PDB file of C-alpha atoms and ligand atoms in Angstrom:
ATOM      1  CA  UNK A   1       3.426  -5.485  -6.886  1.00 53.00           C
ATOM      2  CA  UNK A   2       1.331  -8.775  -7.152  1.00 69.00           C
ATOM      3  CA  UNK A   3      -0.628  -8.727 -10.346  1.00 79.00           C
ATOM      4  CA  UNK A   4      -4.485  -7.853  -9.981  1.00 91.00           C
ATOM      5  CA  UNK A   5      -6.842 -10.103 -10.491  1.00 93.00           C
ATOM      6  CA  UNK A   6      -7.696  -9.608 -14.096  1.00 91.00           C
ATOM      7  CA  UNK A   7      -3.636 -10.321 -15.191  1.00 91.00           C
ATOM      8  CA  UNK A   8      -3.566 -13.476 -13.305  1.00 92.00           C
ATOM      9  CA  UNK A   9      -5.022 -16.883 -15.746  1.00 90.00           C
ATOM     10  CA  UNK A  10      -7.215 -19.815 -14.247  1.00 90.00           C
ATOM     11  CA  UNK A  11      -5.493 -22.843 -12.735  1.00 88.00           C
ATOM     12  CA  UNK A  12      -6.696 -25.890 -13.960  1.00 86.00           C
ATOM     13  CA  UNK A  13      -8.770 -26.848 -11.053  1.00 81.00           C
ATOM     14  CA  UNK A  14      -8.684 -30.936 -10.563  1.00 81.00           C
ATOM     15  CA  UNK A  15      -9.710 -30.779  -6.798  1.00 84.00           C
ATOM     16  CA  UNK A  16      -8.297 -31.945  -4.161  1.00 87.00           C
ATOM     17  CA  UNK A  17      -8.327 -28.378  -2.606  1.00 91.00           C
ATOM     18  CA  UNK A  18     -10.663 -26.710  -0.005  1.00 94.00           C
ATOM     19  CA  UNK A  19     -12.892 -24.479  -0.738  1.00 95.00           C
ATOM     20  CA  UNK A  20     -11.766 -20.228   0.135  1.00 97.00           C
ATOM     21  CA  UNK A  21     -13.268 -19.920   3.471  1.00 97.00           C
ATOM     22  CA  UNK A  22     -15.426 -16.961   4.043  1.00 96.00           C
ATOM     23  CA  UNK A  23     -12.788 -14.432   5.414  1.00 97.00           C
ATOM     24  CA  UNK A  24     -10.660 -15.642   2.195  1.00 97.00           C
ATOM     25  CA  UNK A  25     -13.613 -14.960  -0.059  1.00 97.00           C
ATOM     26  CA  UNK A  26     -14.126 -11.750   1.845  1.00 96.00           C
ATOM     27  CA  UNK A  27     -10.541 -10.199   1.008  1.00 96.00           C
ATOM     28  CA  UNK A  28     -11.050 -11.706  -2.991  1.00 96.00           C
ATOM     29  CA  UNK A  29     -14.643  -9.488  -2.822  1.00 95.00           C
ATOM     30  CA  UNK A  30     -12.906  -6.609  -2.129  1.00 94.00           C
ATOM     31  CA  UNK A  31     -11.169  -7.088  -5.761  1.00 92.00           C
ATOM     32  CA  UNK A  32     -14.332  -7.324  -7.231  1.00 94.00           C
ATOM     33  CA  UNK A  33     -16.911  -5.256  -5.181  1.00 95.00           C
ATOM     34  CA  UNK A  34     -19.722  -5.309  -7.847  1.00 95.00           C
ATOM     35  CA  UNK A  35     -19.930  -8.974  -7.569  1.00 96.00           C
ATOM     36  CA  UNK A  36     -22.052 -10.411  -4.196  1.00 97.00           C
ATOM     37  CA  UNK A  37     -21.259 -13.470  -1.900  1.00 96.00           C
ATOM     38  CA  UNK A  38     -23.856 -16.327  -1.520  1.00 90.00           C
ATOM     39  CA  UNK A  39     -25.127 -16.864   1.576  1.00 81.00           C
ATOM     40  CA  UNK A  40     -23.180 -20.110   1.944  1.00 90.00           C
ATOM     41  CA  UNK A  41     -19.978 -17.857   0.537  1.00 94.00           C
ATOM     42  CA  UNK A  42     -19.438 -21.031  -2.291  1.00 96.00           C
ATOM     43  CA  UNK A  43     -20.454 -18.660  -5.160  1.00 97.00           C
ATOM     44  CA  UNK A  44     -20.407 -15.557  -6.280  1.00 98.00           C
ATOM     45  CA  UNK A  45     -22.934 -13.677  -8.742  1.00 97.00           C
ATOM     46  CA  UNK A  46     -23.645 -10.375 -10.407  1.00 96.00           C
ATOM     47  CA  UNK A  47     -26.508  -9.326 -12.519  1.00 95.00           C
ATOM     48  CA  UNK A  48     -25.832  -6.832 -15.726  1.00 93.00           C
ATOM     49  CA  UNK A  49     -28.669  -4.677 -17.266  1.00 93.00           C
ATOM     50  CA  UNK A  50     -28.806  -4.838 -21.325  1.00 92.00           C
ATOM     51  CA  UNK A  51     -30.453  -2.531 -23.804  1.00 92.00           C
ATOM     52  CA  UNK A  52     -32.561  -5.627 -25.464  1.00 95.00           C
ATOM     53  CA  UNK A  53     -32.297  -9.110 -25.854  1.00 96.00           C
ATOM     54  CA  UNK A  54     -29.934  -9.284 -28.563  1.00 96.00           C
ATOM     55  CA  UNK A  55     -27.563  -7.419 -26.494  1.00 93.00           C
ATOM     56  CA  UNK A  56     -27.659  -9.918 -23.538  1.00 94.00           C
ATOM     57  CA  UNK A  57     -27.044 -13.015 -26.131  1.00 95.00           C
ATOM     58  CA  UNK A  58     -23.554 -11.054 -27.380  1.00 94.00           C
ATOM     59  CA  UNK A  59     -22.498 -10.606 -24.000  1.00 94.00           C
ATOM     60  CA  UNK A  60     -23.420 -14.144 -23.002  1.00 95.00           C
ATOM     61  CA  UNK A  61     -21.322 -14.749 -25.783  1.00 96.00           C
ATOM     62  CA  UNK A  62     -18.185 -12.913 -25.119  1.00 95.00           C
ATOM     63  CA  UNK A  63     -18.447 -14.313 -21.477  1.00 96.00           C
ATOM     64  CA  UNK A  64     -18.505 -17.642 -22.611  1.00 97.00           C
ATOM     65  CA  UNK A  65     -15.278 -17.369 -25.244  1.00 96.00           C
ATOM     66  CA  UNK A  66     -13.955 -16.051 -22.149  1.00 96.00           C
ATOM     67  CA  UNK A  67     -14.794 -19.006 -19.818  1.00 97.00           C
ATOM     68  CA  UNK A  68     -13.387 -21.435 -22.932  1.00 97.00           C
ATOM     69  CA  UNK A  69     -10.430 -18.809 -22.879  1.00 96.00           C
ATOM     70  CA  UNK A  70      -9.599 -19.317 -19.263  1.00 95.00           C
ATOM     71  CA  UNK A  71     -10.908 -22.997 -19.220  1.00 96.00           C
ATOM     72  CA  UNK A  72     -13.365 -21.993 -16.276  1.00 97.00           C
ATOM     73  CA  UNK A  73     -16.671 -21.944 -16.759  1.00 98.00           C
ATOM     74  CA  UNK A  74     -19.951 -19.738 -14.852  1.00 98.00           C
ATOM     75  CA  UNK A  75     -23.527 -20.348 -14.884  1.00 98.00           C
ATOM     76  CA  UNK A  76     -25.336 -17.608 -16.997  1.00 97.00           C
ATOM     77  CA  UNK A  77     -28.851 -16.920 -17.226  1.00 97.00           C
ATOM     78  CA  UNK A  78     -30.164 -14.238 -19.657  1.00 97.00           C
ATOM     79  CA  UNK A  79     -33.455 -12.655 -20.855  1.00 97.00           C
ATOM     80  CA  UNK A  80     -34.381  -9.697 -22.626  1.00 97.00           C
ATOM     81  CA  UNK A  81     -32.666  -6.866 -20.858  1.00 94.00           C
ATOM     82  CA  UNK A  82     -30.301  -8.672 -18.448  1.00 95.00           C
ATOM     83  CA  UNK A  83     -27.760 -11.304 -17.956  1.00 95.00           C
ATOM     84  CA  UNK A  84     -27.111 -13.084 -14.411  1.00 96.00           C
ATOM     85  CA  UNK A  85     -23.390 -14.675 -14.024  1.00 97.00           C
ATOM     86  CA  UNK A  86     -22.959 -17.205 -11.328  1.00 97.00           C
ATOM     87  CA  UNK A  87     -19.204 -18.759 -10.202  1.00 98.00           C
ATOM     88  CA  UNK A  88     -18.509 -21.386  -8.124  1.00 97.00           C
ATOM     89  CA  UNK A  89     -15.711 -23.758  -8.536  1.00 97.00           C
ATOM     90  CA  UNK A  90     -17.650 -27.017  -9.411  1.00 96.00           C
ATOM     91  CA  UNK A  91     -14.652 -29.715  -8.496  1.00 95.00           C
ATOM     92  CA  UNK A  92     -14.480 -28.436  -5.036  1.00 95.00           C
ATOM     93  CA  UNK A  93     -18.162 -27.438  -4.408  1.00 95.00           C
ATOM     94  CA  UNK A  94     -17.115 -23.645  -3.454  1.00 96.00           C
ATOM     95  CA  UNK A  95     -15.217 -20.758  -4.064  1.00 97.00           C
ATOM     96  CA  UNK A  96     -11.424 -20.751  -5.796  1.00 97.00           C
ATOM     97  CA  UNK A  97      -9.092 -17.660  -6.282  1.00 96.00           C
ATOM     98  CA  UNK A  98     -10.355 -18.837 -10.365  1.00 97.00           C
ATOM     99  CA  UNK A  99     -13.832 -17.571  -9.910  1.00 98.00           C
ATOM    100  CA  UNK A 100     -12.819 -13.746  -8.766  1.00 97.00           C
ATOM    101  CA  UNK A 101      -9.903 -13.907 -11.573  1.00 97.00           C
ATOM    102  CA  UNK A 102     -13.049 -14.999 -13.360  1.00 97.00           C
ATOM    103  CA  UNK A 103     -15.239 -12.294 -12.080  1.00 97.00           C
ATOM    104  CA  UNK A 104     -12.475  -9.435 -12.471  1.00 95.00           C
ATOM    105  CA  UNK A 105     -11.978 -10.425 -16.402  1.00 95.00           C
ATOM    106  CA  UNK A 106     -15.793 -10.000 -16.914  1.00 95.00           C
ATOM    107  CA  UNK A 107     -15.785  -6.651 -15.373  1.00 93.00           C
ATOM    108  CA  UNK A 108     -12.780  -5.926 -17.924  1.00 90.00           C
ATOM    109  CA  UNK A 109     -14.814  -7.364 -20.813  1.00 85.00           C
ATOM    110  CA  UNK A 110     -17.810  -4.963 -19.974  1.00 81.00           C
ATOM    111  CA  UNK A 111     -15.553  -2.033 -19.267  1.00 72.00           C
ATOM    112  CA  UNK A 112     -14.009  -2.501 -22.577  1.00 67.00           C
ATOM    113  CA  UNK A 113     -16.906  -2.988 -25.044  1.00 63.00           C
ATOM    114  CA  UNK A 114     -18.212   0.151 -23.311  1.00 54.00           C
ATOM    115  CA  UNK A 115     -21.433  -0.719 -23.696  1.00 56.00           C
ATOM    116  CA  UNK A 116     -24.243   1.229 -22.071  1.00 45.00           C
ATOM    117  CA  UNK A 117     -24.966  -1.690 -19.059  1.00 51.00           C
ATOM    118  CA  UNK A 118     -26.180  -0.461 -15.799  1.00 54.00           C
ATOM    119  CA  UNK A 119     -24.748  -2.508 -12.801  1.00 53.00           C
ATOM    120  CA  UNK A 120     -27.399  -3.486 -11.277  1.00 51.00           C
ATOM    121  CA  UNK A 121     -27.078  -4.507  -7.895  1.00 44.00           C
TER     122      UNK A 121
HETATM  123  C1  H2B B   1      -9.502 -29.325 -15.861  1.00 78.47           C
HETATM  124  C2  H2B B   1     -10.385 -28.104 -15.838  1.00 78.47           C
HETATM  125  O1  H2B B   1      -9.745 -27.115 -15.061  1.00 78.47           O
HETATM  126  C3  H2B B   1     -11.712 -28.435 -15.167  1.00 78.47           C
HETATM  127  O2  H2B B   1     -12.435 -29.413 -15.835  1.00 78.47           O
HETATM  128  C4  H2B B   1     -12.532 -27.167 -15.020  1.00 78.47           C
HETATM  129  C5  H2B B   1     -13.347 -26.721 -16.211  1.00 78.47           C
HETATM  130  N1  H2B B   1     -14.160 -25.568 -15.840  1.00 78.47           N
HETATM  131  C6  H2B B   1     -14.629 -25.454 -14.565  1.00 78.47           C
HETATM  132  N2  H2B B   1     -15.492 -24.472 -14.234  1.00 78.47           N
HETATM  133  C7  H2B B   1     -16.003 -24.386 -12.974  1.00 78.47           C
HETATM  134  N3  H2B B   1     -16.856 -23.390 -12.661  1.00 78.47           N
HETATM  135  N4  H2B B   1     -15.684 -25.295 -12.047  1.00 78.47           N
HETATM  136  C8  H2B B   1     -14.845 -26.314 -12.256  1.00 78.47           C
HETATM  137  O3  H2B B   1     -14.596 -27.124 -11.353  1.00 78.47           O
HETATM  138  C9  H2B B   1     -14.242 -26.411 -13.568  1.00 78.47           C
HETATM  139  N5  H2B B   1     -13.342 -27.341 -13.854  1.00 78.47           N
END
């Protein structure tokens, strides 16, 4: 049994490789269904809903310790009420197996603080 996502760690990432083409990115996805392709399928993004501000600026938080964790790092945006994570590999200008391992370990980090965050689409 291959480990899931979420077990497996980031590779460092020094380029060099190409970017997961779109059928690639396509079988990662199904790992992590809440998260949605770009258009150009070089990033991946998901949007959480928060009770407040403060909220969004502790999860931005535990994503980033995360992201230093793993040594791979998403774009976040955040306001009050919501927090928008963004993954692309930068090195290779598209999408790696890191950003879904990425994406799956967020989902974990949510799951397990239990807060009450809708998934927005
Ligand atoms: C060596 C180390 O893996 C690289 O510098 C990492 C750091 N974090 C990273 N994060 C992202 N999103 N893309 C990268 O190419 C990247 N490179």
């Amino acid at each position: 049994m291959t480990d899931t996502l979420a077990e497996k760690t980031c590779t460092p990432c020094r380029g060099g490789v190409p970017p997961l083409t779109r059928d690639e990115a396509q079988r990662f996805q199904a790992q992590a269904p809440d998260w949605e392709l770009g258009d150009d399928a070089h990033r991946i993004q998901r949007s959480f809903r928060c009770r407040n501000f403060r909220d969004a600026l502790t999860l931005v938080q535990e994503i980033g310790e995360l992201a230093e964790t793993e040594g791979h790092h998403p774009d976040i945006s955040f306001g009050w009420g919501y927090v928008t994570v963004s993954l692309s590999t930068k090195k290779i200008k598209g999408l790696h197996e890191n950003d879904f391992i990425m994406a799956s370990k967020i989902d974990r980090v949510l799951d397990r603080s239990g807060r009450p965050v809708d998934r927005q689409q």
